[in-house]
């Protein structure tokens, strides 16, 4: 590190996100909202500081892991502290946050940025980023998160009960709009057979009736298995083409007031710290929005 970089890192290392006067300090709230242990939470906060450091000095756009991104999200909720202290007094320029535009090109771009971020991490800190906080790209961009009320739901980890969890998800998915018509058709077929007298065994002896219903049950199970396989193949296909909404491009987050101050020409250049970039790549009078073009250490993530 250079002397200036070391000075910045010392400021970040000493920065405390917790307010000692708060009954629910930042780290405890972060742990509660993500169901993390306090020890793991503290480690993720340290990695967030490293991410912020990389965003300032890496010289290329950077993308955080999802775990680090959760710290970033929560930090920005304390907007006064984030912008008026962290960005103004700790960092040399603001660290903005903006969502991806979606699509395959964006997916490939953020995948590349994430790889470069980990490479710069290893080069600058002379150690590999911890895998339990900075996972492989396929894991980083392959997971789907939803907000759940734990008082109303029971969560089963798929890795602990793979067959049971898949079966439950499949049954629930049967009632979704795209799958429900197939289920309705199956039920309708059995009703039609019953009402038209095709299930003669039901009208006969008990043994005959049992035999007929057994056959119908087997057919129903076969149909469910077929739907399950179709659903699994469909999920795999969709997953490979999904948009990575958890990665962000900060150039979309430049404030309107700052945009008006930029040159109206998309090819003109504006000074942005030590670098310069075109006016449509995210520079503003208050700092570099950091995720597009050559704005001296992008801060998308």
mmCIF file of C-alpha atoms in Angstrom:
data_model
loop_
_atom_site.group_PDB
_atom_site.id
_atom_site.type_symbol
_atom_site.label_atom_id
_atom_site.label_comp_id
_atom_site.label_asym_id
_atom_site.label_seq_id
_atom_site.Cartn_x
_atom_site.Cartn_y
_atom_site.Cartn_z
ATOM 1 C CA UNK A 1 0.000 0.000 0.000
ATOM 2 C CA UNK A 2 1.039 3.576 -0.552
ATOM 3 C CA UNK A 3 1.149 6.000 2.344
ATOM 4 C CA UNK A 4 -2.194 7.522 1.332
ATOM 5 C CA UNK A 5 -3.785 4.090 0.987
ATOM 6 C CA UNK A 6 -2.495 3.042 4.386
ATOM 7 C CA UNK A 7 -3.935 6.211 5.892
ATOM 8 C CA UNK A 8 -7.328 5.447 4.350
ATOM 9 C CA UNK A 9 -7.235 1.852 5.564
ATOM 10 C CA UNK A 10 -6.374 2.983 9.084
ATOM 11 C CA UNK A 11 -9.431 5.272 9.062
ATOM 12 C CA UNK A 12 -11.665 2.457 7.814
ATOM 13 C CA UNK A 13 -10.260 -0.034 10.319
ATOM 14 C CA UNK A 14 -10.984 2.333 13.177
ATOM 15 C CA UNK A 15 -14.470 3.183 11.968
ATOM 16 C CA UNK A 16 -17.177 1.793 14.254
ATOM 17 C CA UNK A 17 -20.654 1.193 12.811
ATOM 18 C CA UNK A 18 -22.157 0.611 16.272
ATOM 19 C CA UNK A 19 -23.583 3.461 18.304
ATOM 20 C CA UNK A 20 -22.748 2.631 21.939
ATOM 21 C CA UNK A 21 -25.797 4.612 23.085
ATOM 22 C CA UNK A 22 -28.194 2.526 21.007
ATOM 23 C CA UNK A 23 -30.174 -0.313 22.583
ATOM 24 C CA UNK A 24 -30.041 -2.090 19.224
ATOM 25 C CA UNK A 25 -26.637 -1.271 17.708
ATOM 26 C CA UNK A 26 -25.852 -1.806 14.041
ATOM 27 C CA UNK A 27 -24.070 -5.147 14.410
ATOM 28 C CA UNK A 28 -26.833 -6.716 16.508
ATOM 29 C CA UNK A 29 -29.497 -5.562 14.070
ATOM 30 C CA UNK A 30 -27.474 -6.944 11.164
ATOM 31 C CA UNK A 31 -27.092 -10.283 12.954
ATOM 32 C CA UNK A 32 -30.798 -10.451 13.775
ATOM 33 C CA UNK A 33 -31.999 -9.601 10.265
ATOM 34 C CA UNK A 34 -29.714 -12.144 8.602
ATOM 35 C CA UNK A 35 -29.887 -14.820 11.296
ATOM 36 C CA UNK A 36 -26.095 -14.698 11.746
ATOM 37 C CA UNK A 37 -24.027 -15.325 14.843
ATOM 38 C CA UNK A 38 -22.457 -12.234 16.374
ATOM 39 C CA UNK A 39 -18.983 -13.521 15.596
ATOM 40 C CA UNK A 40 -19.802 -14.082 11.926
ATOM 41 C CA UNK A 41 -21.495 -10.682 11.760
ATOM 42 C CA UNK A 42 -18.375 -8.949 13.034
ATOM 43 C CA UNK A 43 -16.314 -10.726 10.382
ATOM 44 C CA UNK A 44 -18.677 -9.631 7.600
ATOM 45 C CA UNK A 45 -18.496 -6.028 8.817
ATOM 46 C CA UNK A 46 -14.701 -6.177 8.539
ATOM 47 C CA UNK A 47 -15.043 -7.496 4.991
ATOM 48 C CA UNK A 48 -17.397 -4.611 4.209
ATOM 49 C CA UNK A 49 -14.672 -2.179 5.247
ATOM 50 C CA UNK A 50 -12.268 -3.982 2.912
ATOM 51 C CA UNK A 51 -14.809 -3.727 0.111
ATOM 52 C CA UNK A 52 -15.183 0.010 0.680
ATOM 53 C CA UNK A 53 -11.400 0.311 0.619
ATOM 54 C CA UNK A 54 -11.199 -1.593 -2.689
ATOM 55 C CA UNK A 55 -13.925 0.612 -4.146
ATOM 56 C CA UNK A 56 -11.719 3.618 -3.500
ATOM 57 C CA UNK A 57 -8.325 2.329 -4.659
ATOM 58 C CA UNK A 58 -8.745 -0.765 -6.902
ATOM 59 C CA UNK A 59 -8.889 1.257 -10.121
ATOM 60 C CA UNK A 60 -11.785 -0.762 -11.547
ATOM 61 C CA UNK A 61 -15.489 -1.316 -10.749
ATOM 62 C CA UNK A 62 -16.023 -3.596 -7.773
ATOM 63 C CA UNK A 63 -18.905 -5.857 -6.759
ATOM 64 C CA UNK A 64 -19.437 -7.170 -3.204
ATOM 65 C CA UNK A 65 -20.461 -10.618 -2.087
ATOM 66 C CA UNK A 66 -24.097 -10.891 -1.011
ATOM 67 C CA UNK A 67 -23.025 -11.017 2.640
ATOM 68 C CA UNK A 68 -21.046 -7.799 2.293
ATOM 69 C CA UNK A 69 -23.920 -6.300 0.335
ATOM 70 C CA UNK A 70 -26.240 -6.857 3.299
ATOM 71 C CA UNK A 71 -23.956 -4.712 5.460
ATOM 72 C CA UNK A 72 -23.942 -2.059 2.758
ATOM 73 C CA UNK A 73 -27.760 -2.086 2.504
ATOM 74 C CA UNK A 74 -28.217 -1.665 6.229
ATOM 75 C CA UNK A 75 -25.485 0.962 6.494
ATOM 76 C CA UNK A 76 -27.269 3.159 3.949
ATOM 77 C CA UNK A 77 -30.465 3.004 5.991
ATOM 78 C CA UNK A 78 -28.577 5.082 8.540
ATOM 79 C CA UNK A 79 -28.427 7.664 5.768
ATOM 80 C CA UNK A 80 -27.249 10.617 7.820
ATOM 81 C CA UNK A 81 -24.365 8.645 9.289
ATOM 82 C CA UNK A 82 -23.593 7.037 5.933
ATOM 83 C CA UNK A 83 -23.475 10.165 3.768
ATOM 84 C CA UNK A 84 -22.524 12.908 6.228
ATOM 85 C CA UNK A 85 -19.890 10.967 8.138
ATOM 86 C CA UNK A 86 -18.795 7.766 6.400
ATOM 87 C CA UNK A 87 -18.737 9.127 2.828
ATOM 88 C CA UNK A 88 -17.708 12.654 3.814
ATOM 89 C CA UNK A 89 -15.135 12.036 6.540
ATOM 90 C CA UNK A 90 -13.903 8.465 6.217
ATOM 91 C CA UNK A 91 -13.877 7.906 2.454
ATOM 92 C CA UNK A 92 -12.225 10.278 -0.031
ATOM 93 C CA UNK A 93 -15.386 10.272 -2.203
ATOM 94 C CA UNK A 94 -19.011 9.040 -1.917
ATOM 95 C CA UNK A 95 -19.721 5.337 -2.321
ATOM 96 C CA UNK A 96 -23.024 5.153 -4.198
ATOM 97 C CA UNK A 97 -25.208 2.097 -4.622
ATOM 98 C CA UNK A 98 -27.477 1.293 -7.589
ATOM 99 C CA UNK A 99 -29.219 -1.810 -9.018
ATOM 100 C CA UNK A 100 -28.364 -3.753 -12.134
ATOM 101 C CA UNK A 101 -30.379 -3.111 -15.286
ATOM 102 C CA UNK A 102 -30.844 -6.850 -15.741
ATOM 103 C CA UNK A 103 -30.189 -9.043 -18.750
ATOM 104 C CA UNK A 104 -27.429 -11.375 -19.876
ATOM 105 C CA UNK A 105 -24.955 -8.582 -20.608
ATOM 106 C CA UNK A 106 -25.376 -7.181 -17.100
ATOM 107 C CA UNK A 107 -25.029 -10.667 -15.620
ATOM 108 C CA UNK A 108 -21.749 -11.237 -17.437
ATOM 109 C CA UNK A 109 -20.495 -7.786 -16.471
ATOM 110 C CA UNK A 110 -21.125 -8.181 -12.756
ATOM 111 C CA UNK A 111 -19.752 -11.705 -12.782
ATOM 112 C CA UNK A 112 -16.546 -10.273 -14.248
ATOM 113 C CA UNK A 113 -16.482 -7.392 -11.736
ATOM 114 C CA UNK A 114 -16.921 -9.815 -8.847
ATOM 115 C CA UNK A 115 -13.978 -11.890 -10.086
ATOM 116 C CA UNK A 116 -11.818 -8.787 -10.431
ATOM 117 C CA UNK A 117 -12.834 -7.621 -6.959
ATOM 118 C CA UNK A 118 -11.607 -10.883 -5.424
ATOM 119 C CA UNK A 119 -8.402 -10.707 -7.454
ATOM 120 C CA UNK A 120 -7.710 -7.168 -6.213
ATOM 121 C CA UNK A 121 -8.555 -8.272 -2.675
ATOM 122 C CA UNK A 122 -5.901 -10.983 -2.848
ATOM 123 C CA UNK A 123 -3.365 -8.645 -4.441
ATOM 124 C CA UNK A 124 -3.855 -5.751 -2.006
ATOM 125 C CA UNK A 125 -4.452 -7.613 1.257
ATOM 126 C CA UNK A 126 -2.040 -10.443 0.325
ATOM 127 C CA UNK A 127 -4.555 -13.107 1.277
ATOM 128 C CA UNK A 128 -7.503 -14.833 -0.325
ATOM 129 C CA UNK A 129 -10.953 -13.527 0.624
ATOM 130 C CA UNK A 130 -12.678 -15.904 3.088
ATOM 131 C CA UNK A 131 -14.938 -18.285 1.167
ATOM 132 C CA UNK A 132 -17.662 -18.209 3.815
ATOM 133 C CA UNK A 133 -18.096 -14.499 3.056
ATOM 134 C CA UNK A 134 -16.801 -14.264 -0.524
ATOM 135 C CA UNK A 135 -18.080 -17.488 -2.180
ATOM 136 C CA UNK A 136 -17.483 -18.668 -5.733
ATOM 137 C CA UNK A 137 -19.232 -16.754 -8.524
ATOM 138 C CA UNK A 138 -21.714 -19.559 -9.152
ATOM 139 C CA UNK A 139 -22.817 -19.389 -5.527
ATOM 140 C CA UNK A 140 -22.751 -15.588 -5.357
ATOM 141 C CA UNK A 141 -25.082 -15.202 -8.330
ATOM 142 C CA UNK A 142 -26.982 -18.475 -8.054
ATOM 143 C CA UNK A 143 -28.866 -17.937 -4.807
ATOM 144 C CA UNK A 144 -32.363 -16.484 -4.434
ATOM 145 C CA UNK A 145 -33.403 -14.611 -1.290
ATOM 146 C CA UNK A 146 -36.861 -13.654 -0.068
ATOM 147 C CA UNK A 147 -38.108 -11.844 3.031
ATOM 148 C CA UNK A 148 -39.837 -14.235 5.460
ATOM 149 C CA UNK A 149 -41.835 -13.677 8.632
ATOM 150 C CA UNK A 150 -40.348 -16.299 10.968
ATOM 151 C CA UNK A 151 -43.413 -16.142 13.244
ATOM 152 C CA UNK A 152 -45.612 -17.428 10.416
ATOM 153 C CA UNK A 153 -43.278 -19.829 8.605
ATOM 154 C CA UNK A 154 -41.092 -22.828 9.316
ATOM 155 C CA UNK A 155 -37.879 -22.849 7.287
ATOM 156 C CA UNK A 156 -36.247 -26.147 6.297
ATOM 157 C CA UNK A 157 -32.714 -26.012 4.925
ATOM 158 C CA UNK A 158 -32.686 -27.771 1.569
ATOM 159 C CA UNK A 159 -29.238 -29.291 2.154
ATOM 160 C CA UNK A 160 -30.426 -31.017 5.334
ATOM 161 C CA UNK A 161 -33.505 -32.610 3.749
ATOM 162 C CA UNK A 162 -32.948 -32.489 -0.031
ATOM 163 C CA UNK A 163 -35.729 -34.901 -1.072
ATOM 164 C CA UNK A 164 -38.302 -33.623 1.423
ATOM 165 C CA UNK A 165 -37.614 -29.963 0.655
ATOM 166 C CA UNK A 166 -37.854 -30.547 -3.098
ATOM 167 C CA UNK A 167 -41.112 -32.444 -2.666
ATOM 168 C CA UNK A 168 -42.634 -29.656 -0.555
ATOM 169 C CA UNK A 169 -41.541 -26.991 -3.034
ATOM 170 C CA UNK A 170 -42.943 -29.052 -5.898
ATOM 171 C CA UNK A 171 -46.332 -29.504 -4.220
ATOM 172 C CA UNK A 172 -46.543 -25.790 -3.459
ATOM 173 C CA UNK A 173 -45.531 -24.941 -7.013
ATOM 174 C CA UNK A 174 -48.444 -26.994 -8.343
ATOM 175 C CA UNK A 175 -50.738 -24.215 -7.239
ATOM 176 C CA UNK A 176 -48.808 -21.481 -8.990
ATOM 177 C CA UNK A 177 -50.380 -20.061 -12.170
ATOM 178 C CA UNK A 178 -47.944 -21.723 -14.588
ATOM 179 C CA UNK A 179 -48.341 -25.199 -13.066
ATOM 180 C CA UNK A 180 -51.936 -25.099 -11.815
ATOM 181 C CA UNK A 181 -53.553 -25.703 -15.265
ATOM 182 C CA UNK A 182 -51.815 -29.085 -15.500
ATOM 183 C CA UNK A 183 -53.110 -30.044 -12.061
ATOM 184 C CA UNK A 184 -56.626 -28.942 -12.985
ATOM 185 C CA UNK A 185 -56.461 -31.062 -16.154
ATOM 186 C CA UNK A 186 -55.443 -34.155 -14.186
ATOM 187 C CA UNK A 187 -58.258 -33.680 -11.653
ATOM 188 C CA UNK A 188 -60.700 -32.973 -14.461
ATOM 189 C CA UNK A 189 -59.697 -36.189 -16.238
ATOM 190 C CA UNK A 190 -60.438 -38.294 -13.163
ATOM 191 C CA UNK A 191 -63.792 -36.556 -12.628
ATOM 192 C CA UNK A 192 -64.717 -37.130 -16.267
ATOM 193 C CA UNK A 193 -63.859 -40.824 -16.014
ATOM 194 C CA UNK A 194 -65.907 -41.151 -12.849
ATOM 195 C CA UNK A 195 -68.981 -39.276 -14.079
ATOM 196 C CA UNK A 196 -69.100 -41.054 -17.439
ATOM 197 C CA UNK A 197 -69.042 -44.483 -15.798
ATOM 198 C CA UNK A 198 -65.594 -45.479 -16.997
ATOM 199 C CA UNK A 199 -64.678 -46.509 -13.456
ATOM 200 C CA UNK A 200 -66.938 -49.550 -13.472
ATOM 201 C CA UNK A 201 -65.034 -51.124 -10.626
ATOM 202 C CA UNK A 202 -66.452 -48.522 -8.284
ATOM 203 C CA UNK A 203 -69.942 -49.813 -9.010
ATOM 204 C CA UNK A 204 -68.938 -53.445 -8.528
ATOM 205 C CA UNK A 205 -67.570 -55.343 -5.592
ATOM 206 C CA UNK A 206 -65.395 -53.752 -2.968
ATOM 207 C CA UNK A 207 -62.335 -55.533 -4.299
ATOM 208 C CA UNK A 208 -63.033 -54.358 -7.847
ATOM 209 C CA UNK A 209 -63.548 -50.805 -6.653
ATOM 210 C CA UNK A 210 -60.336 -50.874 -4.663
ATOM 211 C CA UNK A 211 -58.456 -52.173 -7.666
ATOM 212 C CA UNK A 212 -59.776 -49.397 -9.892
ATOM 213 C CA UNK A 213 -58.890 -46.666 -7.419
ATOM 214 C CA UNK A 214 -55.466 -48.209 -6.957
ATOM 215 C CA UNK A 215 -54.852 -47.957 -10.692
ATOM 216 C CA UNK A 216 -56.068 -44.376 -10.691
ATOM 217 C CA UNK A 217 -53.760 -43.566 -7.782
ATOM 218 C CA UNK A 218 -50.802 -45.067 -9.624
ATOM 219 C CA UNK A 219 -51.664 -43.037 -12.716
ATOM 220 C CA UNK A 220 -51.930 -39.897 -10.595
ATOM 221 C CA UNK A 221 -48.518 -40.570 -9.050
ATOM 222 C CA UNK A 222 -47.002 -41.105 -12.494
ATOM 223 C CA UNK A 223 -48.465 -37.800 -13.666
ATOM 224 C CA UNK A 224 -47.083 -36.042 -10.576
ATOM 225 C CA UNK A 225 -43.643 -37.518 -11.196
ATOM 226 C CA UNK A 226 -43.756 -36.304 -14.806
ATOM 227 C CA UNK A 227 -44.756 -32.826 -13.643
ATOM 228 C CA UNK A 228 -41.989 -32.920 -11.049
ATOM 229 C CA UNK A 229 -39.377 -33.745 -13.702
ATOM 230 C CA UNK A 230 -40.712 -31.028 -16.022
ATOM 231 C CA UNK A 231 -40.624 -28.544 -13.158
ATOM 232 C CA UNK A 232 -37.050 -29.510 -12.256
ATOM 233 C CA UNK A 233 -35.855 -29.146 -15.858
ATOM 234 C CA UNK A 234 -37.687 -25.837 -16.170
ATOM 235 C CA UNK A 235 -36.127 -24.521 -12.950
ATOM 236 C CA UNK A 236 -32.656 -25.460 -14.164
ATOM 237 C CA UNK A 237 -33.225 -23.645 -17.442
ATOM 238 C CA UNK A 238 -34.581 -20.518 -15.766
ATOM 239 C CA UNK A 239 -31.768 -20.506 -13.217
ATOM 240 C CA UNK A 240 -29.128 -20.504 -15.946
ATOM 241 C CA UNK A 241 -30.746 -17.445 -17.522
ATOM 242 C CA UNK A 242 -31.706 -15.525 -14.385
ATOM 243 C CA UNK A 243 -30.794 -11.923 -13.756
ATOM 244 C CA UNK A 244 -28.468 -11.287 -10.857
ATOM 245 C CA UNK A 245 -30.502 -8.651 -9.102
ATOM 246 C CA UNK A 246 -28.257 -8.709 -6.054
ATOM 247 C CA UNK A 247 -25.427 -7.033 -7.936
ATOM 248 C CA UNK A 248 -25.460 -3.310 -8.510
ATOM 249 C CA UNK A 249 -24.393 -0.669 -10.982
ATOM 250 C CA UNK A 250 -23.963 2.680 -9.301
ATOM 251 C CA UNK A 251 -24.069 4.751 -12.495
ATOM 252 C CA UNK A 252 -27.871 4.485 -12.412
ATOM 253 C CA UNK A 253 -27.954 6.161 -9.020
ATOM 254 C CA UNK A 254 -26.505 9.579 -9.842
ATOM 255 C CA UNK A 255 -28.792 12.236 -8.394
ATOM 256 C CA UNK A 256 -30.794 14.407 -10.760
ATOM 257 C CA UNK A 257 -29.322 17.584 -9.337
ATOM 258 C CA UNK A 258 -25.835 16.245 -10.029
ATOM 259 C CA UNK A 259 -26.756 15.125 -13.529
ATOM 260 C CA UNK A 260 -27.909 18.635 -14.409
ATOM 261 C CA UNK A 261 -24.489 19.941 -13.452
ATOM 262 C CA UNK A 262 -22.768 17.583 -15.902
ATOM 263 C CA UNK A 263 -22.111 18.591 -19.472
ATOM 264 C CA UNK A 264 -24.977 17.991 -21.879
ATOM 265 C CA UNK A 265 -22.579 16.351 -24.319
ATOM 266 C CA UNK A 266 -22.182 12.623 -23.802
ATOM 267 C CA UNK A 267 -18.650 12.724 -25.136
ATOM 268 C CA UNK A 268 -17.289 15.530 -22.974
ATOM 269 C CA UNK A 269 -15.087 14.667 -20.036
ATOM 270 C CA UNK A 270 -15.404 15.657 -16.417
ATOM 271 C CA UNK A 271 -12.737 15.498 -13.762
ATOM 272 C CA UNK A 272 -13.468 12.830 -11.142
ATOM 273 C CA UNK A 273 -10.822 12.767 -8.482
ATOM 274 C CA UNK A 274 -7.565 11.560 -10.000
ATOM 275 C CA UNK A 275 -9.309 10.191 -13.081
ATOM 276 C CA UNK A 276 -11.480 11.582 -15.822
ATOM 277 C CA UNK A 277 -14.397 10.017 -17.604
ATOM 278 C CA UNK A 278 -17.185 10.864 -19.986
ATOM 279 C CA UNK A 279 -20.161 12.693 -18.519
ATOM 280 C CA UNK A 280 -22.432 9.733 -19.135
ATOM 281 C CA UNK A 281 -20.300 7.321 -17.106
ATOM 282 C CA UNK A 282 -21.231 8.499 -13.661
ATOM 283 C CA UNK A 283 -19.154 11.514 -12.625
ATOM 284 C CA UNK A 284 -20.791 14.298 -10.706
ATOM 285 C CA UNK A 285 -19.804 17.476 -8.963
ATOM 286 C CA UNK A 286 -19.947 15.793 -5.560
ATOM 287 C CA UNK A 287 -17.862 12.785 -6.479
ATOM 288 C CA UNK A 288 -17.660 9.774 -8.696
ATOM 289 C CA UNK A 289 -20.631 7.474 -8.754
ATOM 290 C CA UNK A 290 -17.991 4.922 -9.439
ATOM 291 C CA UNK A 291 -19.454 1.986 -11.336
ATOM 292 C CA UNK A 292 -19.172 2.930 -14.958
ATOM 293 C CA UNK A 293 -16.343 3.922 -17.220
ATOM 294 C CA UNK A 294 -13.022 5.076 -15.833
ATOM 295 C CA UNK A 295 -14.132 6.798 -12.672
ATOM 296 C CA UNK A 296 -11.118 5.772 -10.697
ATOM 297 C CA UNK A 297 -12.240 2.727 -8.715
ATOM 298 C CA UNK A 298 -15.865 1.927 -9.441
ATOM 299 C CA UNK A 299 -18.171 1.211 -6.563
ATOM 300 C CA UNK A 300 -20.905 -0.891 -8.029
ATOM 301 C CA UNK A 301 -21.667 -3.967 -6.108
#
